Coordinates of N, CA and C in Angstrom, one line a residue:
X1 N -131.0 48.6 -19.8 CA -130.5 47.5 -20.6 C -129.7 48.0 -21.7
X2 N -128.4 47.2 -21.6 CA -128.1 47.7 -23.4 C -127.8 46.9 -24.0
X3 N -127.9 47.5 -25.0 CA -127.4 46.6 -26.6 C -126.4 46.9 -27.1
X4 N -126.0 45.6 -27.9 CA -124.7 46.0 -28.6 C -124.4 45.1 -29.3
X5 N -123.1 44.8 -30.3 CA -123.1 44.2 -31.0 C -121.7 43.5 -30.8
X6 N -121.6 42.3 -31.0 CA -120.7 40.7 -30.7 C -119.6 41.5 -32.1
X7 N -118.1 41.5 -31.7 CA -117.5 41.6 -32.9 C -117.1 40.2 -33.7
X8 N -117.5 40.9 -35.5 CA -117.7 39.6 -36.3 C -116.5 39.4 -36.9
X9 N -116.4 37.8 -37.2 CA -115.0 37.4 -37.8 C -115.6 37.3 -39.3
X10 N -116.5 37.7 -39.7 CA -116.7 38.1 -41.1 C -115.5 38.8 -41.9
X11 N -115.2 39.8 -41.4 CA -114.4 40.9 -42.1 C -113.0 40.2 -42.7
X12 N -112.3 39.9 -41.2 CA -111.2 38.6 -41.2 C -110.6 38.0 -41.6
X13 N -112.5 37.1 -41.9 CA -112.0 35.8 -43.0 C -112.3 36.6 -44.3
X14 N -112.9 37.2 -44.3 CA -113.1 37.8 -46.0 C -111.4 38.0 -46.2
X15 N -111.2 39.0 -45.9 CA -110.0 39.9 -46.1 C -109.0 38.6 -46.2
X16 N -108.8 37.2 -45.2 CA -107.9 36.2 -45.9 C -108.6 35.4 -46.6
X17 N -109.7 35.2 -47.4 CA -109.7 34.6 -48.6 C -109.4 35.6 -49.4
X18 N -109.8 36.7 -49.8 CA -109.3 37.5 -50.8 C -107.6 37.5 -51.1
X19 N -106.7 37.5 -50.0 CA -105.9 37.5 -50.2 C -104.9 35.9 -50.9
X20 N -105.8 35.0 -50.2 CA -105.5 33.7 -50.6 C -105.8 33.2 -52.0
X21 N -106.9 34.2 -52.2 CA -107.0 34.1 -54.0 C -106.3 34.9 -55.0
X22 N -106.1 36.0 -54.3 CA -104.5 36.8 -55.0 C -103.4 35.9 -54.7
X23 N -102.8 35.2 -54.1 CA -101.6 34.7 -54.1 C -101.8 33.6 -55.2
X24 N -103.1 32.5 -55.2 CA -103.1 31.8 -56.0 C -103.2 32.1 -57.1
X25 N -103.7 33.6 -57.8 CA -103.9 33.8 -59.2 C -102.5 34.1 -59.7
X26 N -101.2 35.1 -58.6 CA -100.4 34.7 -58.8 C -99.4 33.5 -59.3
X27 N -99.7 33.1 -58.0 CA -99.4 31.6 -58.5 C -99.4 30.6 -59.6
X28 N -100.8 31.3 -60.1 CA -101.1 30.6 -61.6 C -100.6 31.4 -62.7
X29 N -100.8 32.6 -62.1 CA -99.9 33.6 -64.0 C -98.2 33.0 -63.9
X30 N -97.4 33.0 -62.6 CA -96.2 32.5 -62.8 C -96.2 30.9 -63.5
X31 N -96.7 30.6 -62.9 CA -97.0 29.2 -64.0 C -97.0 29.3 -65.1
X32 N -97.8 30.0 -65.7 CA -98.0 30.4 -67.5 C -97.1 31.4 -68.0
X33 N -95.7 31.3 -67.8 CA -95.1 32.1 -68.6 C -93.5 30.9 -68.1
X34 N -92.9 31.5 -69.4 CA -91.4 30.5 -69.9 C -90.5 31.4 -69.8
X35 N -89.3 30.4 -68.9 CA -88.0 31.2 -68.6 C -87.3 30.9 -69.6
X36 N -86.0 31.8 -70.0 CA -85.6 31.3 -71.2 C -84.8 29.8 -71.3
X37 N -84.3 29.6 -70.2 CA -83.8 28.2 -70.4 C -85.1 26.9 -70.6
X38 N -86.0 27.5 -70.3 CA -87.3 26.5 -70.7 C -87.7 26.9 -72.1
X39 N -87.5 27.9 -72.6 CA -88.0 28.1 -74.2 C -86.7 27.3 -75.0
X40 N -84.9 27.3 -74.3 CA -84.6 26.9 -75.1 C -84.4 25.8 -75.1
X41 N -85.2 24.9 -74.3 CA -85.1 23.2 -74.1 C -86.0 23.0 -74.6
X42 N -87.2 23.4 -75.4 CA -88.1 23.2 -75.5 C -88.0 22.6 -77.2
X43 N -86.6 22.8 -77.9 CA -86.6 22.1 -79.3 C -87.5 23.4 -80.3
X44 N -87.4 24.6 -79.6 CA -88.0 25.8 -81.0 C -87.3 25.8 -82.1
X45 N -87.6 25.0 -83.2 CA -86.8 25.5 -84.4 C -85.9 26.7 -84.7
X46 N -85.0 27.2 -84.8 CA -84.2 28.4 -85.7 C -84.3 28.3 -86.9
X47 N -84.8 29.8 -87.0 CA -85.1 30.4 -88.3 C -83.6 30.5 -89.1
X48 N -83.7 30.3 -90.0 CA -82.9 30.3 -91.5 C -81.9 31.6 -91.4
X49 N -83.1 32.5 -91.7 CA -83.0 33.4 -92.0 C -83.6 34.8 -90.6
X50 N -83.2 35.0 -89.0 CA -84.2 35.5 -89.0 C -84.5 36.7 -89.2
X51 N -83.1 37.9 -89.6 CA -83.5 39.0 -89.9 C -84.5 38.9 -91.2
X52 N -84.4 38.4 -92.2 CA -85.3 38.7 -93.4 C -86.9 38.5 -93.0
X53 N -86.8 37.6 -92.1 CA -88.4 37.2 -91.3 C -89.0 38.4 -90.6
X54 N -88.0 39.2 -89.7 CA -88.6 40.3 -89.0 C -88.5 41.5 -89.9
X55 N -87.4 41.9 -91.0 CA -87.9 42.9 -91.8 C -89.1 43.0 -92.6
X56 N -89.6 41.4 -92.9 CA -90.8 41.2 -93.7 C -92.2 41.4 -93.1
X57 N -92.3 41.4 -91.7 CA -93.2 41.5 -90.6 C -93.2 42.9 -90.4
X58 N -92.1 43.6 -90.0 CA -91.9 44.9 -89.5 C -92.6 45.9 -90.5
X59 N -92.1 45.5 -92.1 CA -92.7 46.1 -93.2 C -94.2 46.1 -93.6
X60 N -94.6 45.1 -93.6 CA -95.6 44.9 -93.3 C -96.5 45.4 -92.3
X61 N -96.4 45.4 -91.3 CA -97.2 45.8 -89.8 C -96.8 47.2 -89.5
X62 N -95.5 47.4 -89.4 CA -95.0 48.7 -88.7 C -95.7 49.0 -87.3
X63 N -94.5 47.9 -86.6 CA -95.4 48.2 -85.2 C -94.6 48.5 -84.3
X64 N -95.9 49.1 -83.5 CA -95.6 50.4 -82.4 C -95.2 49.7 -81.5
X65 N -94.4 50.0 -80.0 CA -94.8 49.4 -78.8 C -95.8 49.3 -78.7
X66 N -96.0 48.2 -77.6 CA -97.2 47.2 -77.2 C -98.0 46.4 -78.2
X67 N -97.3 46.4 -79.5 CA -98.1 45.4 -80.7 C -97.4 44.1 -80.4
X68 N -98.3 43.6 -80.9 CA -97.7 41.7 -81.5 C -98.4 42.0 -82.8
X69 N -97.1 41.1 -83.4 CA -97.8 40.3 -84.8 C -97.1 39.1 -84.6
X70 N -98.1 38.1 -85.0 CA -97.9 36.6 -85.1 C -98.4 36.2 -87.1
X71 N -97.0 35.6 -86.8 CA -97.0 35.0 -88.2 C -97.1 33.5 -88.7
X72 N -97.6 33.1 -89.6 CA -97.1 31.7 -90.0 C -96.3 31.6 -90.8
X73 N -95.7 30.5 -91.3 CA -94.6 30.1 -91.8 C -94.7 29.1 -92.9
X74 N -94.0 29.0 -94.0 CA -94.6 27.8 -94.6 C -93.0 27.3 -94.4
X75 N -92.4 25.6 -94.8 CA -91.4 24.9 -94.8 C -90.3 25.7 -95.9
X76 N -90.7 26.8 -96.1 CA -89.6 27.8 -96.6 C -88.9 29.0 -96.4
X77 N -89.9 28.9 -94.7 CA -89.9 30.1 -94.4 C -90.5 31.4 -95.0
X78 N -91.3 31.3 -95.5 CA -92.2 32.5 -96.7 C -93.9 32.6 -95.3
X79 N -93.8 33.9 -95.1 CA -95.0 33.9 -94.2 C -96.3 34.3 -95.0
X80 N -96.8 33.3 -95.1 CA -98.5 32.7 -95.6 C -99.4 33.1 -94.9
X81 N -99.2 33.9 -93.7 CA -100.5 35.0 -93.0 C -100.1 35.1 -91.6
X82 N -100.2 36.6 -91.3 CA -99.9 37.5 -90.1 C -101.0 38.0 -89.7
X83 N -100.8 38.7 -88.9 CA -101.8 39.5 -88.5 C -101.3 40.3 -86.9
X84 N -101.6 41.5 -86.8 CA -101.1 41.7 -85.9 C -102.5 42.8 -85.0
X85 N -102.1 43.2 -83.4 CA -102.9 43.7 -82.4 C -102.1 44.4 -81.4
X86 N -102.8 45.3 -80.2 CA -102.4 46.2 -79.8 C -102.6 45.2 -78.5
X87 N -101.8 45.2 -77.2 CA -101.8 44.6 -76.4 C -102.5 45.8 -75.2
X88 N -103.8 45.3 -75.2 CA -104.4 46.2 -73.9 C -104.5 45.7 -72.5
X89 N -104.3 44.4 -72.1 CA -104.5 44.2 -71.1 C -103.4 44.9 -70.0
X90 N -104.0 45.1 -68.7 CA -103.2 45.7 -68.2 C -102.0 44.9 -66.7
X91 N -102.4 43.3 -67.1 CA -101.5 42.4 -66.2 C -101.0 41.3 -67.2
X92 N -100.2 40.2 -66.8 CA -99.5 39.7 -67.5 C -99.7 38.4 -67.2
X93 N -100.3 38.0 -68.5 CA -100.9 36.1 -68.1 C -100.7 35.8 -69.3
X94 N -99.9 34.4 -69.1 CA -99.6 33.8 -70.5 C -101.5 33.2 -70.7
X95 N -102.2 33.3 -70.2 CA -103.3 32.6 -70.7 C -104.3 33.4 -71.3
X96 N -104.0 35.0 -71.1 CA -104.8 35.4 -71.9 C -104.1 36.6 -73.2
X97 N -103.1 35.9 -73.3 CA -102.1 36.4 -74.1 C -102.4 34.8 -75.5
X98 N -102.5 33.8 -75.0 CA -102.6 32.5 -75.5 C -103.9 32.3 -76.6
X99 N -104.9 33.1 -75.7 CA -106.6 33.6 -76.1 C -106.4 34.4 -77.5
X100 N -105.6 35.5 -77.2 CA -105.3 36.4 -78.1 C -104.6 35.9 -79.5
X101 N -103.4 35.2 -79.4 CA -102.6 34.7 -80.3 C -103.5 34.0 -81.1
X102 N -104.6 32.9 -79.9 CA -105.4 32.1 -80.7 C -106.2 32.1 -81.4
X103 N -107.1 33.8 -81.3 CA -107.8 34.3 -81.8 C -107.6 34.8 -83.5
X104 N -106.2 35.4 -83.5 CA -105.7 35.7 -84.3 C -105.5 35.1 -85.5
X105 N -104.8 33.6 -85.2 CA -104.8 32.8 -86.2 C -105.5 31.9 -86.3
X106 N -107.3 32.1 -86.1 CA -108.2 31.2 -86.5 C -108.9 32.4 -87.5
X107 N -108.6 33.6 -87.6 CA -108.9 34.5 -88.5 C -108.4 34.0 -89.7
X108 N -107.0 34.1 -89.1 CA -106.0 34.5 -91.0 C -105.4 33.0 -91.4
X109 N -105.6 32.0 -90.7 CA -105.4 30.4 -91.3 C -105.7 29.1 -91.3
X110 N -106.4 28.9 -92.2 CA -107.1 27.1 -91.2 C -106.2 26.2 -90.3
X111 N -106.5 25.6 -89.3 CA -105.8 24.8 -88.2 C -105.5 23.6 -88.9
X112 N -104.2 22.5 -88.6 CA -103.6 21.8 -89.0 C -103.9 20.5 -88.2
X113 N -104.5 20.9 -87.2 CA -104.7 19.6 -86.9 C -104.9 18.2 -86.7
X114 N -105.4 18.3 -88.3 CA -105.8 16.8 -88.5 C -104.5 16.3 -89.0
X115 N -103.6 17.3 -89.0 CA -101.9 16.2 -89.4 C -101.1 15.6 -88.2
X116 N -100.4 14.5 -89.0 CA -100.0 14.2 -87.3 C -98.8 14.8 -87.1
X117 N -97.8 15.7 -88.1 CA -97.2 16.2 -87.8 C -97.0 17.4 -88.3
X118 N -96.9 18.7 -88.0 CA -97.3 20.0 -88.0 C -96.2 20.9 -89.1
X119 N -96.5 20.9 -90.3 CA -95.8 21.5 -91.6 C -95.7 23.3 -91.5
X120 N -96.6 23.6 -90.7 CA -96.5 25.1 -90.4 C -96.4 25.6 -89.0
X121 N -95.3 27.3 -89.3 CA -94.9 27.3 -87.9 C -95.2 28.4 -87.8
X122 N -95.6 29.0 -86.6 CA -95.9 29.9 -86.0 C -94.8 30.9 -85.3
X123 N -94.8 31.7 -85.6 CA -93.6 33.2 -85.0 C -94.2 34.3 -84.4
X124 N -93.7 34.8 -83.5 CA -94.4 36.2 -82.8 C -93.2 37.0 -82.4
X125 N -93.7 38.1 -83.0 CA -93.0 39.9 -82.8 C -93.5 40.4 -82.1
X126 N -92.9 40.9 -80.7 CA -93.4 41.7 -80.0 C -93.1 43.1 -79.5
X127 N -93.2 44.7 -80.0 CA -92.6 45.6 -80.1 C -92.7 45.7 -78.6
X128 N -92.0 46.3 -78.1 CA -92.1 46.8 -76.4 C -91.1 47.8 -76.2
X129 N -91.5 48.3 -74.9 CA -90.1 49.5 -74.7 C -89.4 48.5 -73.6
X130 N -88.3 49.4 -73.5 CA -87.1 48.5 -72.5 C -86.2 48.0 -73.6
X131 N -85.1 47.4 -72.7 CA -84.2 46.5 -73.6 C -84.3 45.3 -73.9
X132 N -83.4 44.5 -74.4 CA -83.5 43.0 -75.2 C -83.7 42.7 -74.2
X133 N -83.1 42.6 -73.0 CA -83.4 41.1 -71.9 C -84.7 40.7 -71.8
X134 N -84.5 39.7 -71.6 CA -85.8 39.2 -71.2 C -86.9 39.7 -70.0
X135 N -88.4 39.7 -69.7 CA -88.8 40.3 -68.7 C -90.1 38.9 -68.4
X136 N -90.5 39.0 -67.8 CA -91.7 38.4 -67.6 C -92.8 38.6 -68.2
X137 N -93.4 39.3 -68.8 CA -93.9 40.0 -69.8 C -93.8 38.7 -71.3
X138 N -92.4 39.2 -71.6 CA -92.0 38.0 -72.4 C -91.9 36.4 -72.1
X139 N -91.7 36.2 -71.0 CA -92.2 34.7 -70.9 C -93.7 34.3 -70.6
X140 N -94.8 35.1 -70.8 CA -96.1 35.4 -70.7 C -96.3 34.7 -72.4
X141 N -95.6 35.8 -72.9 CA -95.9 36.0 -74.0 C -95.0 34.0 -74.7
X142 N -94.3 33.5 -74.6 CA -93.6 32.7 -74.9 C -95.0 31.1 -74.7
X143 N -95.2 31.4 -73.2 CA -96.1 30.3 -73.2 C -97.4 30.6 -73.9
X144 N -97.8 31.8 -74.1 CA -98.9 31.5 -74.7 C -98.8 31.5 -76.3
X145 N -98.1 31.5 -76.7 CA -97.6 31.2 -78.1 C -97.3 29.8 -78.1
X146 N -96.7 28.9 -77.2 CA -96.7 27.6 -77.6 C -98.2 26.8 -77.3
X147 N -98.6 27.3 -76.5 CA -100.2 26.8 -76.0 C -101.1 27.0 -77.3
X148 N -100.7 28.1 -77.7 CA -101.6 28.6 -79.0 C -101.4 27.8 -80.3
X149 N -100.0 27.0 -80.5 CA -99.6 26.7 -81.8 C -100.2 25.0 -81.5
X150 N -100.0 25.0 -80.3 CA -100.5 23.7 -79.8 C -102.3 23.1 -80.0
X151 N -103.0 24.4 -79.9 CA -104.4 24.2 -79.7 C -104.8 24.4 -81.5
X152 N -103.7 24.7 -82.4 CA -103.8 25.0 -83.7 C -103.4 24.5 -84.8
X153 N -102.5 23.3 -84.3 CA -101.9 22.3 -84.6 C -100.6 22.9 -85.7
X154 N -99.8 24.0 -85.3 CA -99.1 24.4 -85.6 C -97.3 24.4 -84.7
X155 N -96.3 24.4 -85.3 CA -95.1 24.2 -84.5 C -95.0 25.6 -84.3
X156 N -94.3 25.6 -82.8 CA -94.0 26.4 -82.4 C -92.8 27.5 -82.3
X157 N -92.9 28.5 -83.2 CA -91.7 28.7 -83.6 C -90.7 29.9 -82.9
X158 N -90.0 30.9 -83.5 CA -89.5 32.1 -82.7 C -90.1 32.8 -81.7
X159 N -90.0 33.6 -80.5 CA -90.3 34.7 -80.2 C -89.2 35.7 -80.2
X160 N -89.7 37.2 -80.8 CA -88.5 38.0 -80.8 C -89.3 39.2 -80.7
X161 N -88.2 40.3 -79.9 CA -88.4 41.5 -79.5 C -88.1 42.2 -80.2
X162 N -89.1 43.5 -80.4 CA -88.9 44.6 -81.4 C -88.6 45.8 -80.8
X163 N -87.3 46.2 -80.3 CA -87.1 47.6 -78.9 C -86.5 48.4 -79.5
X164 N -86.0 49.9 -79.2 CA -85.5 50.6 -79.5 C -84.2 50.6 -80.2
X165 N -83.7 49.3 -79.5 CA -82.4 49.4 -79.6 C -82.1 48.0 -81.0
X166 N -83.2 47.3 -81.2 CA -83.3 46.7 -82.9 C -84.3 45.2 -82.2
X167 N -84.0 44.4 -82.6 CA -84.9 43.3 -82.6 C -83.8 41.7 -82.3
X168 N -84.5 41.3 -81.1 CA -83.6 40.4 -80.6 C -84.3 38.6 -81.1
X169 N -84.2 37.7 -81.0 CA -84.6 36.0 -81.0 C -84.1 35.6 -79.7
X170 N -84.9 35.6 -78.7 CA -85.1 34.8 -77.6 C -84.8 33.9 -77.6
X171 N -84.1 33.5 -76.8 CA -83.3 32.1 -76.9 C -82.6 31.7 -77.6
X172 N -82.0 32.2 -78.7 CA -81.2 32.0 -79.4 C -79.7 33.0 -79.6
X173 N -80.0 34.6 -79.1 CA -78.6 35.6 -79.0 C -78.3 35.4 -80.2
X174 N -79.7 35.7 -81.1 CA -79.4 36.2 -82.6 C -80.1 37.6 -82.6
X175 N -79.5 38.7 -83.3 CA -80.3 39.9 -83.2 C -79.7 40.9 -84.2
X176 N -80.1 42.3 -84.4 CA -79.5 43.3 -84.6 C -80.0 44.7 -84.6
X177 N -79.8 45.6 -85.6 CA -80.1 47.0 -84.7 C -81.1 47.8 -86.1
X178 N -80.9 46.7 -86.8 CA -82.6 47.2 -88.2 C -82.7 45.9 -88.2
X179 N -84.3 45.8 -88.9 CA -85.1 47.2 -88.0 C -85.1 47.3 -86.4
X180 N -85.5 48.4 -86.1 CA -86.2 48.6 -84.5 C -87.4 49.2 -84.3
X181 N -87.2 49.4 -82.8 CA -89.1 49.8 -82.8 C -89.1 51.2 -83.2
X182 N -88.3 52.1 -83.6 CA -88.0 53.3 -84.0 C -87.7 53.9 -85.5
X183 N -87.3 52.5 -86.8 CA -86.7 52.7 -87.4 C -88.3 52.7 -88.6
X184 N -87.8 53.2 -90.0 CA -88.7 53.4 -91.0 C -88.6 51.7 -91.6
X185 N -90.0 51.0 -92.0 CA -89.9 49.8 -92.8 C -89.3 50.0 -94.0
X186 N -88.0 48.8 -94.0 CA -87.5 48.8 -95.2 C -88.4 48.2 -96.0
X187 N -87.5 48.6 -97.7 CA -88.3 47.8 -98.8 C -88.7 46.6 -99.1
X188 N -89.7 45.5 -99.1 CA -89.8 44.4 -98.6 C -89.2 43.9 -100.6
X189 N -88.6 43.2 -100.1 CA -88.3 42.7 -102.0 C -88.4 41.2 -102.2
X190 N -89.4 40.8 -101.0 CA -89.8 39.1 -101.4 C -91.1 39.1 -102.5
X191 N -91.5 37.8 -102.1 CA -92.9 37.9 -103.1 C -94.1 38.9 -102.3
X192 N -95.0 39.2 -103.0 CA -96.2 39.5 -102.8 C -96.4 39.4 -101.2
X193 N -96.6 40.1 -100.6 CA -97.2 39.4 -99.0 C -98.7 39.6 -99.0
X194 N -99.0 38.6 -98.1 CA -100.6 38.1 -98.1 C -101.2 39.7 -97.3
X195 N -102.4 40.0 -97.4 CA -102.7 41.3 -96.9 C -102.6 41.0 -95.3
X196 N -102.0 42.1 -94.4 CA -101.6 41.9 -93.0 C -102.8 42.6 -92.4
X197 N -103.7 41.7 -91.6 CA -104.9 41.9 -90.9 C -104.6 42.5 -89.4
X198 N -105.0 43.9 -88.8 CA -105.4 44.2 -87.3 C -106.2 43.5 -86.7
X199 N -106.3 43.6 -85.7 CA -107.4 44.1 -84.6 C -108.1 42.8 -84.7
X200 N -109.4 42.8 -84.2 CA -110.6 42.0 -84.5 C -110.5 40.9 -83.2
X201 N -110.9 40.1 -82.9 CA -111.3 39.1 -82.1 C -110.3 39.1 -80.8
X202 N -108.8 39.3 -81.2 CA -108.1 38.7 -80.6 C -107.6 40.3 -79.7
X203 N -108.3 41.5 -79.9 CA -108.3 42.6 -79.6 C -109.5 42.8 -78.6
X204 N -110.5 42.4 -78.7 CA -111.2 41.8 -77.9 C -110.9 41.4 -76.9
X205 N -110.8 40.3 -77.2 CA -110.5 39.6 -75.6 C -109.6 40.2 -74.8
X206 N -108.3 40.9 -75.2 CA -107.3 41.6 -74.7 C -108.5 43.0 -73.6
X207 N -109.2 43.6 -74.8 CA -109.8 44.8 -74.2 C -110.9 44.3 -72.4
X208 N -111.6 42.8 -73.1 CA -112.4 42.4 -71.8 C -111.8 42.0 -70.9
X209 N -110.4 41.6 -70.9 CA -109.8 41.2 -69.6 C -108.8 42.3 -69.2
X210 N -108.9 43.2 -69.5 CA -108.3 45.0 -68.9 C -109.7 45.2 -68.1
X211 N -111.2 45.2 -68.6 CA -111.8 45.6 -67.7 C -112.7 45.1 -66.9
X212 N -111.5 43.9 -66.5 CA -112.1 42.9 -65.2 C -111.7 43.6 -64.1

């Protein structure tokens, strides 16, 4: 007599649901990130001023590739609290980029929510290597900045790139070549800036979704 064993469609189907759940998580991170012609239909305010906004950030933070700092804004454009973090994750989801941003400014600002129209605006600097163009990366980074100003009852304001070659505004083809991600912070000669907070919560979350 022998024995033996029936071959199993176990393996099969495993192997196409796993794969069917990678297409859909794709699926869902393309979803959470903004092309630029969607950031610039979206009604983002333009800054005044925006070089004096990123020299004041830059001076402040001095950040490396892979930093964000996210700032607020008061109706004068005078930034009333930043804070900035090291981007550890190692894939690109506006949703856990949105976690992060969120995290950040429930540290360094009380939420606005209870107004019905939102007096403070929110800006994000993102140092990276490569050039100004846009990457997906950055439209990661775009949606979860509006999701974030959204959940915080803040407007949603700039996104701009801090590269080698100087610092661009998304969606708008305003930029120049100081500061960069390479250059020494100039002298900041506004008022007082509020003290610029690292790390902490929103560094976190970044670190636990690298080691999923």
């Amino acid at each position: 007599m022998t024995f033996g064993f029936a071959p199993s469609d176990a393996a099969p189907l495993s192997q196409s649901s796993t794969s069917a759940e990678m297409s859909a998580d794709s699926a869902h991170r393309l979803a959470r990130m903004l092309e630029p012609a969607e950031w610039s239909a979206a009604g983002i305010p333009l800054l005044r001023n925006p070089r004096e906004v990123v020299s004041g950030l830059h001076s402040r933070h001095r950040p490396t590739p892979l930093t964000a700092v996210v700032a607020v804004l008061d109706a004068d454009e005078r930034i009333r609290a930043s804070a900035s973090f090291s981007r550890r994750a190692t894939g690109t989801d506006g949703w856990i980029f949105r976690n992060a941003l969120l995290a950040q400014l429930r540290r360094v600002i009380p939420h606005d929510l209870r107004r019905r129209t939102p007096v403070r605006t929110a800006v994000l600097l993102y140092c990276r290597e490569g050039d100004a163009r846009w990457t997906q990366e950055d439209g990661a980074w775009m949606w979860g900045l509006r999701d974030a100003c959204t959940l915080h009852g803040l407007r949603c304001g700039a996104y701009i790139t801090l590269t080698r070659d100087g610092w661009q505004v998304l969606g708008e083809g305003r930029g120049g070549r100081r500061p960069s991600a390479g250059s020494e912070p100039e002298a900041f000669t506004g008022a007082d800036p509020p003290t610029p907070r690292a790390g902490g919560a929103a560094s976190e979350v970044l670190r636990r979704a690298a080691a999923r």
